[in-house]
Coordinates of C-alpha atoms in Angstrom, one line a residue:
X11 CA -12.2 -6.3 -19.2
X12 CA -9.8 -8.7 -17.5
X13 CA -8.5 -6.8 -14.5
X14 CA -5.8 -7.6 -11.9
X15 CA -5.1 -5.8 -8.6
X16 CA -1.4 -5.7 -7.8
X17 CA -0.4 -4.6 -4.3
X18 CA 3.2 -3.4 -4.1
X19 CA 4.7 -4.3 -0.7
X20 CA 8.2 -3.3 0.3
X21 CA 9.8 -4.6 3.6
X22 CA 11.9 -1.6 4.4
X23 CA 10.0 1.5 5.7
X24 CA 11.7 4.5 7.2
X25 CA 8.9 5.4 9.6
X26 CA 7.4 2.0 10.2
X27 CA 9.9 -0.9 9.6
X28 CA 8.5 -4.2 8.2
X29 CA 5.1 -2.5 7.8
X30 CA 3.4 -5.2 5.7
X31 CA 4.1 -7.8 8.3
X32 CA 2.9 -5.9 11.4
X33 CA 0.1 -7.5 13.4
X34 CA -3.3 -6.0 13.0
X35 CA -6.0 -8.0 14.8
X36 CA -4.0 -11.2 14.7
X37 CA -3.2 -11.0 11.0
X38 CA -0.4 -9.3 9.1
X39 CA -1.4 -5.9 7.7
X40 CA -0.9 -7.1 4.1
X41 CA -3.6 -9.8 4.6
X42 CA -6.2 -7.2 5.4
X43 CA -5.4 -5.2 2.2
X44 CA -5.5 -8.4 0.2
X45 CA -8.8 -9.5 1.6
X46 CA -10.4 -6.1 0.9
X47 CA -9.1 -6.1 -2.7
X48 CA -10.4 -9.7 -3.2
X49 CA -13.9 -8.4 -2.2
X50 CA -14.0 -6.0 -5.2
X51 CA -16.2 -7.2 -8.0
X52 CA -14.5 -5.9 -11.1
X53 CA -11.0 -7.4 -10.7
X54 CA -10.7 -11.1 -11.2
X55 CA -7.3 -11.5 -9.4
X56 CA -5.2 -10.1 -6.6
X57 CA -1.4 -10.4 -6.5
X58 CA 1.1 -9.0 -4.0
X59 CA 4.4 -7.8 -5.6
X60 CA 7.2 -7.7 -3.1
X61 CA 11.0 -7.4 -2.7
X62 CA 11.0 -9.6 0.4
X63 CA 10.9 -13.4 0.6
X64 CA 9.4 -13.0 4.1
X65 CA 6.4 -11.1 2.7
X66 CA 6.0 -13.6 -0.1
X67 CA 5.9 -16.4 2.5
X68 CA 3.4 -14.5 4.7
X69 CA 1.1 -14.0 1.7
X70 CA 1.3 -17.6 0.6
X71 CA 0.7 -18.7 4.2
X72 CA -2.8 -17.1 4.2
X73 CA -3.6 -18.4 0.8
X74 CA -2.7 -15.4 -1.3
X75 CA -0.6 -15.1 -4.4
X76 CA 2.7 -13.2 -4.4
X77 CA 5.5 -12.5 -6.8
X78 CA 9.1 -11.6 -5.9
X79 CA 10.3 -8.5 -7.6
X80 CA 13.5 -6.6 -7.8
X81 CA 14.7 -4.6 -4.8
X82 CA 15.8 -1.9 -7.3
X83 CA 12.3 -0.7 -8.2
X84 CA 12.2 3.0 -7.7
X85 CA 8.5 3.2 -6.9
X86 CA 5.4 1.1 -6.2
X87 CA 4.4 1.7 -9.8
X88 CA 7.6 0.2 -11.1
X89 CA 7.1 -2.8 -8.9
X90 CA 3.6 -3.2 -10.2
X91 CA 4.8 -3.0 -13.8
X92 CA 7.5 -5.6 -13.1
X93 CA 4.9 -8.0 -11.7
X94 CA 2.8 -7.6 -14.8
X95 CA 5.8 -8.3 -17.0
X96 CA 6.5 -11.5 -15.0
X97 CA 3.0 -12.7 -15.4
X98 CA 3.0 -11.9 -19.1
X99 CA 6.2 -13.9 -19.5
X100 CA 4.2 -16.9 -18.3
X101 CA 1.7 -16.3 -21.0
X102 CA -0.9 -14.4 -19.0
X103 CA -2.5 -11.2 -20.2
X104 CA -4.6 -8.4 -18.6
X105 CA -6.6 -5.5 -20.0
X106 CA -6.3 -3.4 -16.9
X107 CA -4.2 -3.2 -13.7
X108 CA -5.0 -1.6 -10.4
X109 CA -2.1 -0.3 -8.2
X110 CA -3.3 -0.6 -4.6
X111 CA -1.1 0.6 -1.8
X112 CA -0.2 -2.1 0.7
X113 CA -1.0 0.0 3.8
X114 CA -4.7 0.5 3.3
X115 CA -6.3 -2.2 5.5
X116 CA -9.8 -0.6 5.3
X117 CA -9.9 0.1 1.5
X118 CA -13.5 0.0 0.3
X119 CA -14.0 -2.7 -2.4
X120 CA -16.4 -0.2 -4.1
X121 CA -13.6 2.3 -4.4
X122 CA -11.5 -0.2 -6.3
X123 CA -14.5 -0.9 -8.6
X124 CA -15.1 2.8 -9.2
X125 CA -11.5 3.3 -10.5
X126 CA -11.9 0.2 -12.7
X127 CA -15.2 1.5 -14.0
X128 CA -13.6 4.8 -15.1
X129 CA -11.5 2.8 -17.6
X130 CA -14.4 0.7 -18.9
X131 CA -16.5 2.2 -21.8
X132 CA -19.4 -0.2 -21.0
X133 CA -19.5 1.4 -17.5
X134 CA -19.5 5.0 -18.8
X135 CA -15.7 5.3 -18.6
X136 CA -13.0 4.9 -21.2
X137 CA -12.1 8.6 -21.4
X138 CA -8.5 8.1 -20.4
X139 CA -6.1 5.2 -20.1
X140 CA -5.4 6.0 -16.4
X141 CA -7.9 6.4 -13.6
X142 CA -7.8 7.5 -10.0
X143 CA -10.1 8.7 -7.2
X144 CA -11.1 11.8 -5.4
X145 CA -13.5 12.8 -2.6
X146 CA -14.9 16.1 -1.3
X147 CA -12.5 18.2 0.7
X148 CA -13.1 18.5 4.4
X149 CA -12.8 21.7 6.4
X150 CA -9.2 22.7 6.8
X151 CA -7.8 20.4 4.1
X152 CA -7.5 22.9 1.3
X153 CA -4.4 24.5 3.0
X154 CA -3.0 21.2 4.3
X155 CA 0.0 20.1 2.2
X156 CA -0.4 16.5 3.4
X157 CA -3.7 16.4 1.4
X158 CA -3.2 16.3 -2.3
X159 CA -5.7 18.3 -4.3
X160 CA -6.9 17.7 -7.8
X161 CA -8.9 19.9 -10.3
X162 CA -10.6 18.4 -13.4
X163 CA -12.0 19.5 -16.6
X164 CA -15.7 19.2 -17.7
X165 CA -15.2 15.6 -18.7
X166 CA -13.7 14.7 -15.3
X167 CA -10.1 14.5 -16.5
X168 CA -7.4 15.8 -14.3
X169 CA -6.0 19.2 -15.1
X170 CA -3.5 19.3 -12.1
X171 CA -2.6 17.8 -8.8
X172 CA -1.0 19.8 -6.0
X173 CA -0.2 19.9 -2.3
X174 CA -1.0 23.6 -2.5
X175 CA -4.5 25.1 -2.5
X176 CA -6.2 24.7 -5.9
X177 CA -9.4 26.0 -7.5
X178 CA -10.1 28.7 -4.9
X179 CA -13.0 31.0 -5.3
X180 CA -11.6 34.6 -5.4
X181 CA -14.7 36.0 -3.6
X182 CA -14.8 33.2 -1.0
X183 CA -11.2 32.1 -0.3
X184 CA -12.2 29.2 1.9
X185 CA -14.1 27.5 -0.9
X186 CA -12.6 25.6 -3.8
X187 CA -13.6 23.5 -6.8
X188 CA -10.7 21.1 -6.0
X189 CA -11.2 17.7 -4.4
X190 CA -9.0 15.5 -2.3
X191 CA -7.0 13.0 -4.3
X192 CA -6.8 9.4 -3.2
X193 CA -3.7 7.5 -4.2
X194 CA -5.3 4.5 -5.9
X195 CA -4.7 4.1 -9.7
X196 CA -6.1 1.9 -12.4
X197 CA -4.3 1.6 -15.7
X198 CA -5.0 0.1 -19.1
X199 CA -2.2 -2.4 -19.4
X200 CA -0.4 -0.5 -22.2
X201 CA -0.7 2.7 -20.1
X202 CA 1.0 1.1 -17.1
X203 CA 3.9 -0.1 -19.2
X204 CA 4.2 3.3 -20.9
X205 CA 4.1 5.2 -17.6
X206 CA 6.7 3.0 -16.0
X207 CA 9.1 3.9 -18.8
X208 CA 8.6 7.7 -18.7
X209 CA 11.4 9.9 -17.4
X210 CA 10.7 11.9 -14.2
X211 CA 9.6 15.5 -14.8
X212 CA 10.2 18.9 -13.2
X213 CA 6.7 19.3 -11.7
X214 CA 6.7 15.8 -10.4
X215 CA 9.9 16.4 -8.6
X216 CA 8.9 19.8 -7.3
X217 CA 5.6 18.6 -5.9
X218 CA 6.8 15.0 -5.0
X219 CA 3.7 13.7 -6.9
X220 CA 4.4 10.8 -9.3
X221 CA 1.0 11.3 -11.2
X222 CA 2.3 14.7 -12.5
X223 CA 4.7 12.8 -14.6
X224 CA 1.8 11.4 -16.7
X225 CA 0.3 14.9 -17.1
X226 CA 3.6 16.5 -18.1
X227 CA 4.1 13.8 -20.7
X228 CA 0.6 14.5 -22.1
X229 CA -1.2 11.5 -20.7
X230 CA -4.7 11.9 -19.4
X231 CA -6.1 10.7 -16.1
X232 CA -9.8 10.2 -15.4
X233 CA -10.9 11.1 -11.8
X234 CA -13.8 9.1 -10.4
X235 CA -15.7 10.2 -7.3
X236 CA -15.8 8.2 -4.1
X237 CA -16.8 8.7 -0.5
X238 CA -14.1 6.4 0.8
X239 CA -11.9 8.0 3.4
X240 CA -8.4 6.4 3.4
X241 CA -6.8 5.4 6.7
X242 CA -3.3 4.5 5.5
X243 CA -0.7 3.4 8.0
X244 CA 2.6 5.2 7.9
X245 CA 3.5 5.7 11.6
X246 CA 3.2 3.8 14.9
X247 CA 0.3 6.1 15.8
X248 CA -1.6 5.2 12.6
X249 CA -1.1 1.5 13.5
X250 CA -2.6 2.0 16.9
X251 CA -5.6 3.9 15.5
X252 CA -6.1 1.0 13.0
X253 CA -6.0 -1.5 15.8
X254 CA -8.5 0.4 17.8
X255 CA -10.8 0.8 14.8
X256 CA -10.6 -2.9 14.0
X257 CA -11.4 -3.8 17.6
X258 CA -14.5 -1.6 17.5
X259 CA -15.7 -3.3 14.4
X260 CA -15.2 -6.7 15.9

């Protein structure tokens, strides 16, 4: 299965301006994400899709590949789909596409591979055209609206995602069959193009969760297990924590 990772990277950010270009251990944040994606074994290529010539230049400066996409993209998924269309216009073709957020400098390559494997019949996947990841909930996360929860059917396909508590045991309210959802997605190429053309839906807008659009339109999403704990960077405090974590590793 020919798989590409596309990292959408937008220059403007309300909470952390010019986030992809911020310094992290002497390198721009986007370079760390790119390097981790390149270390995954299933994808054969990594491309940054951006609306900024400055990000494009920064990626090319460290030897990465970047594409300039429209500033009108409504979401990262739309930016990924546009990048794929650009590549296809050059005669290139991919079976699967991974949408990796550009603010995860410590993404585990194995997590990327797990999402890809969920699409591949030869790896035991192939039950749905879209795949994502989930991990076990930690204490206190069930009631935390910043932690998106997911419940699945017996085949590991998503039934619902929510910021509210899901799957609670009526006899033991603190326990749940839900898991914490991680915002990394892998798509069969046709599923990505299909999804990017779907209209927003009521549940998606109520929960502010784009993946609900797929479920409301009858698309299925496979949910693969991972132990990876995301450390996305959205605020100055997140950035300082990332800098400290990187310094400890070095």
